[in-house]
């Protein structure tokens, strides 16, 4: 005989099946061949090549030179943490420079992250509707679905954040204090997560909070820290560290920048949930605050991660919504918990119905937004951001490989892509012309990018004696820089 509890669990399982199928379908519709010729992916892939070629020290030296030669030098750390490149090195070894393979790998980690988040939330929630609503609002969010079509570390980091918190809960949740192999593996997991994005080091604060609440004492308390320290030493023996230079960017923190970040923080939930309205954002943060107060005992490790990372991103001198990939799941959880607490005060029956209706409306709105995007099939590549595997891009790379010397320097707004595909040192040159000949031998111009990390087109037109055009197609122009 099926009890009420088992009936609810059966309904939840039956609901998860179509959700999983629809999620796989939606992610597949967002994945395209090629990759947008813009962003951080070339350095991730070049570091992934280092895993098999063993030339990490050379790449470290080359990137430092490229940054030093550039007009704008804050576009990249010398090297990224090695966790993301290490994960990308597997499909790179198996399939070569196949962007669809990279994107499918990222999508698998995204779906895995949703599964772990669901398990993490479901273990501590009596109401199965809340974790299911959270998974739908995350999984069918165009913000995340678009990330399935990029090559980056964001979705990898999302998975390992979820896995780390699940491991912390398994070792130190519900008053437990495990010993043996599991805490040792947990330390390795936390340290590896921090090697994908440095915000992962905040997870050790989550670990400390969980251990304190579990009453863990003695030698068992130190097991994850010992394994993490040992893993850190081994890791640094294998891979050179170049990402620590990123901390130097804190010197660019200003009150104006902090204020701008706070404004973005206020509106980001509305943007991500397709309700970019002032009133909704106020309601979101009010319910999130209530949810945080309600979750102090149930989700202490998650709060210990969420609050410091929010503070860090508000202070960080760069305002990028992509940093929200690993913040939003927790903000969404606390928002739903706050909303659940609020509606319960309307009476047990009315409160549950209200929670179901509001959650349902949010989910329907998100699904409609995804359906609109899928149906529209908006072009991924434009003249502003072309495909790096397009004929125009291949023509540029082929020309530089054939006509330039390995010791030549190529100026380009996407210098890391030039370095990946040609092996030539590259830098971005913009602003005033200055003594440009001493820096570069070639210049690759994006015809439709105005002055983004490059000279305006008028500079090339007015200085033909310094720029000899040797190639032009529909997207790029290549100039040989004439030496005096």
Coordinates of C-alpha atoms in Angstrom, one line a residue:
X1 CA 0.0 0.0 0.0
X2 CA 1.4 3.4 -1.0
X3 CA 1.6 5.9 1.9
X4 CA 1.2 9.6 1.5
X5 CA 4.9 10.2 1.8
X6 CA 5.9 7.6 -0.8
X7 CA 3.2 8.9 -3.1
X8 CA 4.8 12.4 -2.9
X9 CA 8.2 10.9 -3.6
X10 CA 6.8 9.0 -6.6
X11 CA 5.2 12.2 -8.0
X12 CA 8.6 14.0 -7.6
X13 CA 10.4 11.3 -9.4
X14 CA 7.9 11.3 -12.2
X15 CA 8.2 15.1 -12.5
X16 CA 12.0 14.9 -12.6
X17 CA 12.0 12.6 -15.8
X18 CA 10.3 15.2 -18.2
X19 CA 12.4 18.0 -16.6
X20 CA 15.6 16.0 -17.3
X21 CA 14.6 15.2 -20.9
X22 CA 13.6 18.8 -21.6
X23 CA 16.8 20.1 -20.1
X24 CA 18.9 17.8 -22.3
X25 CA 16.9 19.0 -25.3
X26 CA 17.2 22.7 -24.5
X27 CA 21.0 22.5 -23.8
X28 CA 21.5 20.7 -27.2
X29 CA 19.6 23.5 -29.0
X30 CA 21.9 26.2 -27.5
X31 CA 25.1 24.4 -28.6
X32 CA 26.6 25.5 -32.0
X33 CA 29.7 24.6 -34.0
X34 CA 32.6 27.0 -33.6
X35 CA 33.1 29.6 -30.9
X36 CA 32.7 33.4 -30.6
X37 CA 36.0 35.1 -31.4
X38 CA 36.1 36.9 -28.0
X39 CA 36.8 36.2 -24.4
X40 CA 39.1 34.0 -22.3
X41 CA 38.8 30.6 -24.0
X42 CA 42.1 30.8 -26.0
X43 CA 44.2 31.0 -22.9
X44 CA 42.2 28.1 -21.2
X45 CA 42.8 26.0 -24.3
X46 CA 46.4 27.0 -24.6
X47 CA 46.9 25.9 -21.0
X48 CA 45.0 22.7 -21.7
X49 CA 47.6 22.0 -24.4
X50 CA 50.3 22.5 -21.8
X51 CA 49.0 19.5 -19.9
X52 CA 50.0 17.3 -22.8
X53 CA 52.9 19.3 -24.3
X54 CA 54.6 20.1 -21.0
X55 CA 55.4 23.7 -22.0
X56 CA 53.7 25.5 -19.2
X57 CA 56.7 27.6 -18.2
X58 CA 57.0 28.9 -21.8
X59 CA 53.4 29.9 -21.9
X60 CA 53.8 31.7 -18.5
X61 CA 56.8 33.6 -19.9
X62 CA 55.0 34.4 -23.2
X63 CA 51.8 35.6 -21.5
X64 CA 53.8 37.9 -19.2
X65 CA 55.5 39.4 -22.3
X66 CA 52.2 39.8 -24.1
X67 CA 50.6 41.6 -21.2
X68 CA 53.6 43.9 -20.7
X69 CA 53.5 44.9 -24.4
X70 CA 49.8 45.6 -24.4
X71 CA 48.2 49.1 -24.1
X72 CA 45.4 47.7 -21.9
X73 CA 47.1 45.2 -19.5
X74 CA 44.2 44.2 -17.2
X75 CA 42.4 41.9 -19.7
X76 CA 43.9 38.7 -18.3
X77 CA 46.0 37.2 -15.6
X78 CA 49.3 35.8 -16.7
X79 CA 47.8 32.3 -16.4
X80 CA 44.4 31.1 -15.2
X81 CA 44.2 28.6 -12.4
X82 CA 44.9 25.1 -13.8
X83 CA 41.7 23.3 -12.8
X84 CA 39.6 24.5 -15.8
X85 CA 42.4 23.8 -18.4
X86 CA 43.0 20.3 -16.8
X87 CA 39.3 19.4 -17.3
X88 CA 39.3 20.8 -20.9
X89 CA 42.5 18.8 -21.6
X90 CA 40.5 15.5 -21.7
X91 CA 38.2 16.4 -24.6
X92 CA 41.1 18.2 -26.2
X93 CA 43.2 15.0 -26.2
X94 CA 40.3 12.8 -27.4
X95 CA 38.8 15.1 -30.1
X96 CA 41.4 17.7 -30.8
X97 CA 40.4 21.4 -31.2
X98 CA 36.7 20.5 -31.4
X99 CA 34.5 23.2 -29.9
X100 CA 31.4 21.1 -29.8
X101 CA 33.3 18.5 -27.7
X102 CA 34.3 21.3 -25.3
X103 CA 30.7 22.6 -25.1
X104 CA 29.2 19.2 -24.6
X105 CA 31.7 18.6 -21.8
X106 CA 30.7 21.9 -20.1
X107 CA 27.0 21.0 -20.6
X108 CA 27.5 17.6 -18.9
X109 CA 29.0 19.4 -15.9
X110 CA 26.1 21.9 -15.9
X111 CA 23.5 19.1 -15.7
X112 CA 25.6 17.3 -13.1
X113 CA 25.7 20.6 -11.0
X114 CA 21.9 20.7 -11.2
X115 CA 21.6 17.1 -10.0
X116 CA 24.0 17.7 -7.1
X117 CA 22.2 20.9 -6.1
X118 CA 18.9 19.1 -6.2
X119 CA 20.3 16.3 -3.9
X120 CA 21.9 18.9 -1.6
X121 CA 18.6 20.9 -1.2
X122 CA 16.3 17.9 -1.2
X123 CA 18.1 16.2 1.8
X124 CA 17.2 19.2 4.0
X125 CA 13.8 20.1 2.7
X126 CA 10.5 18.5 3.7
X127 CA 8.8 20.2 0.7
X128 CA 10.1 18.7 -2.5
X129 CA 8.6 21.5 -4.5
X130 CA 11.3 23.9 -3.4
X131 CA 14.4 22.0 -4.8
X132 CA 12.4 21.1 -7.9
X133 CA 11.5 24.8 -8.5
X134 CA 15.2 25.8 -7.9
X135 CA 16.3 23.2 -10.5
X136 CA 13.8 24.4 -13.1
X137 CA 14.7 28.1 -12.5
X138 CA 18.4 27.3 -12.9
X139 CA 18.3 24.7 -15.6
X140 CA 15.9 26.5 -17.9
X141 CA 17.6 29.9 -17.4
X142 CA 18.9 31.4 -20.7
X143 CA 21.8 32.9 -18.7
X144 CA 23.1 29.4 -17.9
X145 CA 22.0 27.8 -21.2
X146 CA 24.0 30.4 -23.2
X147 CA 27.1 29.4 -21.1
X148 CA 26.7 25.9 -22.5
X149 CA 27.7 27.4 -25.8
X150 CA 31.0 29.0 -24.5
X151 CA 34.3 27.5 -23.5
X152 CA 35.0 28.8 -20.0
X153 CA 35.4 27.6 -16.4
X154 CA 32.1 28.9 -15.1
X155 CA 30.0 25.7 -15.4
X156 CA 32.9 23.5 -14.2
X157 CA 33.2 25.7 -11.1
X158 CA 29.4 25.5 -10.6
X159 CA 29.6 21.7 -10.5
X160 CA 32.5 21.6 -8.1
X161 CA 31.0 24.2 -5.8
X162 CA 27.9 22.0 -5.5
X163 CA 30.0 18.8 -5.1
X164 CA 32.1 20.5 -2.4
X165 CA 29.2 21.6 -0.3
X166 CA 27.6 18.2 -0.7
X167 CA 30.9 16.6 0.5
X168 CA 31.0 19.0 3.5
X169 CA 27.4 18.1 4.4
X170 CA 28.2 14.3 4.1
X171 CA 31.2 14.7 6.4
X172 CA 30.0 17.2 8.9
X173 CA 26.3 17.6 8.5
X174 CA 23.7 16.5 11.0
X175 CA 26.2 16.5 13.9
X176 CA 28.5 14.0 12.1
X177 CA 32.3 14.1 12.2
X178 CA 33.6 11.5 9.9
X179 CA 37.1 10.1 9.8
X180 CA 39.0 8.0 7.3
X181 CA 39.2 8.5 3.5
X182 CA 36.1 10.7 3.0
X183 CA 37.5 13.8 4.8
X184 CA 40.8 13.4 3.1
X185 CA 39.0 13.3 -0.3
X186 CA 37.0 16.3 0.8
X187 CA 40.2 18.4 1.3
X188 CA 41.4 17.5 -2.2
X189 CA 38.0 18.3 -3.7
X190 CA 37.9 21.8 -2.0
X191 CA 41.4 22.6 -3.1
X192 CA 40.8 21.4 -6.7
X193 CA 37.6 23.6 -6.7
X194 CA 39.8 26.6 -5.7
X195 CA 42.1 25.8 -8.7
X196 CA 39.2 26.4 -11.1
X197 CA 38.3 29.8 -9.7
X198 CA 40.1 31.4 -6.7
X199 CA 36.7 32.2 -5.0
X200 CA 36.7 28.5 -4.2
X201 CA 39.1 29.1 -1.3
X202 CA 36.0 30.6 0.5
X203 CA 34.8 27.0 0.8
X204 CA 37.3 26.4 3.5
X205 CA 35.3 28.9 5.6
X206 CA 32.2 26.8 4.9
X207 CA 34.2 23.7 6.0
X208 CA 35.1 25.5 9.3
X209 CA 31.6 26.5 10.0
X210 CA 30.3 23.0 9.3
X211 CA 33.0 21.5 11.6
X212 CA 32.2 23.9 14.4
X213 CA 28.5 23.1 14.2
X214 CA 29.2 19.4 14.2
X215 CA 31.3 19.6 17.3
X216 CA 34.2 18.0 15.5
X217 CA 37.4 18.1 17.6
X218 CA 40.9 16.6 17.7
X219 CA 42.9 15.1 14.8
X220 CA 39.8 14.3 12.8
X221 CA 39.3 18.0 12.5
X222 CA 42.5 18.5 10.6
X223 CA 42.1 15.7 8.0
X224 CA 40.7 17.7 5.1
X225 CA 43.2 20.6 5.7
X226 CA 46.2 18.2 5.7
X227 CA 45.1 16.5 2.4
X228 CA 44.4 19.9 0.9
X229 CA 47.9 21.2 1.9
X230 CA 49.6 18.1 0.5
X231 CA 47.6 18.3 -2.7
X232 CA 48.5 22.0 -3.0
X233 CA 52.2 21.3 -2.8
X234 CA 51.9 18.5 -5.4
X235 CA 49.8 20.8 -7.7
X236 CA 52.4 23.6 -7.5
X237 CA 55.1 21.2 -8.4
X238 CA 53.2 20.2 -11.6
X239 CA 51.9 23.6 -12.7
X240 CA 53.4 27.1 -12.5
X241 CA 51.2 29.7 -10.8
X242 CA 50.3 32.8 -12.8
X243 CA 46.9 33.6 -11.5
X244 CA 48.1 35.2 -8.3
X245 CA 48.9 38.4 -10.3
X246 CA 45.1 38.8 -10.5
X247 CA 45.1 39.9 -6.8
X248 CA 47.1 43.0 -7.9
X249 CA 43.9 44.2 -9.5
X250 CA 42.5 45.0 -6.0
X251 CA 44.5 48.2 -6.2
X252 CA 41.9 49.4 -8.7
X253 CA 39.1 49.3 -6.2
X254 CA 37.3 52.6 -5.9
X255 CA 34.2 53.9 -4.1
X256 CA 32.6 54.6 -7.4
X257 CA 33.3 51.1 -8.6
X258 CA 31.9 49.6 -5.4
X259 CA 28.7 51.7 -5.8
X260 CA 28.3 50.5 -9.4
X261 CA 28.8 46.9 -8.4
X262 CA 26.1 47.3 -5.7
X263 CA 23.7 48.7 -8.3
X264 CA 24.4 45.7 -10.6
X265 CA 24.0 43.3 -7.7
X266 CA 20.6 44.8 -7.0
X267 CA 19.3 44.3 -10.6
X268 CA 21.1 41.0 -11.5
X269 CA 18.4 38.7 -10.1
X270 CA 15.8 40.4 -12.1
X271 CA 17.9 40.1 -15.3
X272 CA 18.6 36.4 -14.6
X273 CA 14.9 35.6 -13.8
X274 CA 13.6 37.6 -16.8
X275 CA 11.9 40.1 -14.5
X276 CA 14.2 43.1 -14.8
X277 CA 11.9 45.4 -12.8
X278 CA 12.7 47.5 -9.8
X279 CA 9.8 46.2 -7.8
X280 CA 10.7 42.6 -8.4
X281 CA 14.3 43.2 -7.4
X282 CA 13.2 44.8 -4.1
X283 CA 11.0 41.8 -3.4
X284 CA 13.8 39.4 -4.4
X285 CA 16.3 40.8 -1.9
X286 CA 13.7 41.2 0.8
X287 CA 12.7 37.6 0.6
X288 CA 16.4 36.6 0.2
X289 CA 17.1 38.4 3.5
X290 CA 14.3 36.6 5.2
X291 CA 15.5 33.3 3.7
X292 CA 19.0 33.9 5.0
X293 CA 17.6 34.4 8.6
X294 CA 15.5 31.2 8.2
X295 CA 18.4 29.1 6.9
X296 CA 21.1 29.9 9.5
X297 CA 20.7 26.5 11.1
X298 CA 19.8 24.4 8.1
X299 CA 22.3 25.9 5.5
X300 CA 25.2 27.3 7.6
X301 CA 27.9 26.1 5.1
X302 CA 26.1 27.6 2.1
X303 CA 25.7 30.9 3.9
X304 CA 29.4 30.9 4.9
X305 CA 30.2 30.7 1.2
X306 CA 27.5 33.0 -0.2
X307 CA 28.0 36.1 1.9
X308 CA 31.8 36.4 1.6
X309 CA 31.7 35.8 -2.1
X310 CA 29.0 38.5 -2.5
X311 CA 31.2 40.9 -0.6
X312 CA 34.2 40.0 -2.7
X313 CA 32.3 40.6 -6.0
X314 CA 31.0 43.9 -4.8
X315 CA 34.5 45.0 -4.0
X316 CA 36.1 43.5 -7.1
X317 CA 36.9 46.3 -9.6
X318 CA 35.3 44.5 -12.6
X319 CA 31.5 44.3 -13.1
X320 CA 30.7 41.0 -14.9
X321 CA 27.4 39.3 -14.6
X322 CA 29.1 36.0 -15.5
X323 CA 30.5 36.0 -11.9
X324 CA 26.9 35.3 -10.9
X325 CA 26.9 31.7 -12.3
X326 CA 28.0 30.4 -8.9
X327 CA 26.3 33.0 -6.7
X328 CA 22.8 32.9 -8.1
X329 CA 21.9 29.3 -7.0
X330 CA 22.3 30.3 -3.4
X331 CA 20.5 33.6 -3.8
X332 CA 17.7 31.7 -5.5
X333 CA 17.6 29.1 -2.7
X334 CA 17.3 31.8 0.0
X335 CA 14.8 33.7 -2.0
X336 CA 12.5 30.6 -2.3
X337 CA 13.0 29.9 1.4
X338 CA 12.1 33.5 2.3
X339 CA 9.0 33.3 0.1
X340 CA 8.0 30.0 1.6
X341 CA 8.3 31.4 5.1
X342 CA 6.3 34.5 4.2
X343 CA 3.4 32.6 2.6
X344 CA 3.2 30.1 5.5
X345 CA 1.9 33.0 7.7
X346 CA -1.1 33.2 5.5
X347 CA -2.3 29.9 6.9
X348 CA -1.1 26.3 6.3
X349 CA -3.4 25.6 3.3
X350 CA -3.3 29.1 1.7
X351 CA 0.4 29.4 2.3
X352 CA 1.3 26.2 0.4
X353 CA -1.0 27.1 -2.4
X354 CA 0.5 30.6 -2.7
X355 CA 4.0 29.2 -2.7
X356 CA 3.1 26.7 -5.4
X357 CA 1.4 29.4 -7.5
X358 CA 4.3 31.9 -7.2
X359 CA 6.9 29.3 -7.9
X360 CA 4.9 28.0 -10.8
X361 CA 4.6 31.5 -12.3
X362 CA 8.3 32.0 -12.0
X363 CA 9.0 28.6 -13.7
X364 CA 6.5 29.2 -16.4
X365 CA 7.9 32.6 -17.2
X366 CA 11.4 31.1 -17.4
X367 CA 10.3 28.3 -19.7
X368 CA 8.5 30.7 -22.0
X369 CA 11.6 32.8 -22.1
X370 CA 13.7 29.8 -23.1
X371 CA 11.0 28.7 -25.7
X372 CA 11.1 32.1 -27.3
X373 CA 14.9 32.1 -27.6
X374 CA 14.9 28.5 -29.0
X375 CA 12.2 29.4 -31.5
X376 CA 13.8 32.6 -32.6
X377 CA 17.2 30.9 -33.2
X378 CA 19.0 34.2 -33.0
X379 CA 22.4 34.2 -34.8
X380 CA 25.3 33.4 -32.5
X381 CA 28.0 34.9 -34.6
X382 CA 27.9 38.5 -35.9
X383 CA 30.2 40.8 -37.7
X384 CA 31.1 42.2 -34.3
X385 CA 31.8 38.8 -32.7
X386 CA 32.6 36.4 -35.6
X387 CA 33.2 32.6 -35.4
X388 CA 36.8 31.8 -34.7
X389 CA 36.4 28.9 -37.1
X390 CA 34.9 31.0 -39.9
X391 CA 36.6 31.2 -43.3
X392 CA 37.6 34.8 -42.6
X393 CA 39.3 33.9 -39.3
X394 CA 41.0 30.8 -40.8
X395 CA 42.3 33.0 -43.7
X396 CA 43.9 35.4 -41.2
X397 CA 45.5 32.6 -39.1
X398 CA 46.7 30.9 -42.3
X399 CA 48.2 34.0 -43.7
X400 CA 50.1 34.8 -40.4
X401 CA 51.4 31.3 -40.1
X402 CA 52.7 31.4 -43.7
X403 CA 54.1 34.9 -43.9
X404 CA 55.2 35.9 -40.4
X405 CA 58.2 34.8 -38.6
X406 CA 57.9 32.8 -35.3
X407 CA 59.7 35.7 -33.6
X408 CA 57.2 38.3 -34.9
X409 CA 54.7 40.1 -32.7
X410 CA 51.1 40.5 -33.9
X411 CA 49.0 43.3 -32.5
X412 CA 45.3 42.3 -32.1
X413 CA 42.4 43.0 -29.8
X414 CA 42.1 39.3 -29.2
X415 CA 45.8 38.6 -28.6
X416 CA 45.3 35.3 -26.8
X417 CA 43.5 33.8 -29.9
X418 CA 46.4 34.9 -32.1
X419 CA 48.8 33.2 -29.7
X420 CA 46.7 30.0 -29.7
X421 CA 46.4 29.6 -33.4
X422 CA 49.7 31.0 -34.6
X423 CA 52.1 30.6 -31.7
X424 CA 53.2 34.2 -32.2
X425 CA 53.4 36.6 -29.3
X426 CA 50.5 39.1 -29.5
X427 CA 49.4 42.2 -27.7
X428 CA 46.6 44.8 -27.9
X429 CA 47.5 48.3 -29.1
X430 CA 45.0 51.1 -28.9
X431 CA 44.7 54.8 -28.1
X432 CA 47.6 56.9 -29.4
X433 CA 49.9 55.6 -32.1
X434 CA 53.1 56.4 -30.2
X435 CA 56.2 54.4 -31.0
X436 CA 54.3 51.4 -32.2
X437 CA 57.0 49.9 -34.5
X438 CA 59.1 48.9 -31.5
X439 CA 56.2 46.8 -30.2
X440 CA 54.6 44.9 -33.1
X441 CA 55.4 43.6 -36.6
X442 CA 51.8 42.9 -37.7
X443 CA 48.4 44.3 -36.9
X444 CA 45.0 42.5 -37.2
X445 CA 42.1 44.8 -37.2
X446 CA 38.4 43.8 -36.5
X447 CA 36.6 45.8 -39.2
X448 CA 33.4 46.2 -37.1
X449 CA 34.7 46.7 -33.5
X450 CA 35.3 50.4 -33.5
X451 CA 38.0 51.1 -30.9
X452 CA 37.6 48.1 -28.7
X453 CA 41.2 47.2 -27.8
X454 CA 42.4 48.5 -31.2
X455 CA 43.1 51.7 -33.1
X456 CA 40.2 53.4 -34.9
X457 CA 40.0 52.7 -38.6
X458 CA 41.1 56.3 -39.4
X459 CA 44.5 55.6 -37.9
X460 CA 45.2 53.0 -40.6
X461 CA 43.8 55.2 -43.3
X462 CA 45.8 58.2 -42.3
X463 CA 49.1 56.4 -41.7
X464 CA 49.4 54.2 -44.8
X465 CA 53.2 54.8 -44.7
X466 CA 53.3 52.9 -41.4
X467 CA 50.5 50.3 -42.1
X468 CA 50.8 48.2 -45.3
X469 CA 47.6 46.4 -45.9
X470 CA 48.3 42.8 -47.0
X471 CA 45.0 41.1 -46.5
X472 CA 41.3 42.1 -46.1
X473 CA 38.2 40.0 -46.1
X474 CA 34.6 40.6 -44.8
X475 CA 35.7 40.7 -41.1
X476 CA 39.4 41.4 -40.8
X477 CA 42.2 43.5 -42.2
X478 CA 45.8 42.5 -41.7
X479 CA 48.6 45.1 -41.9
X480 CA 52.3 44.7 -42.1
X481 CA 53.9 47.4 -39.9
X482 CA 56.5 49.2 -41.8
X483 CA 59.7 49.7 -39.9
X484 CA 61.5 53.1 -40.2

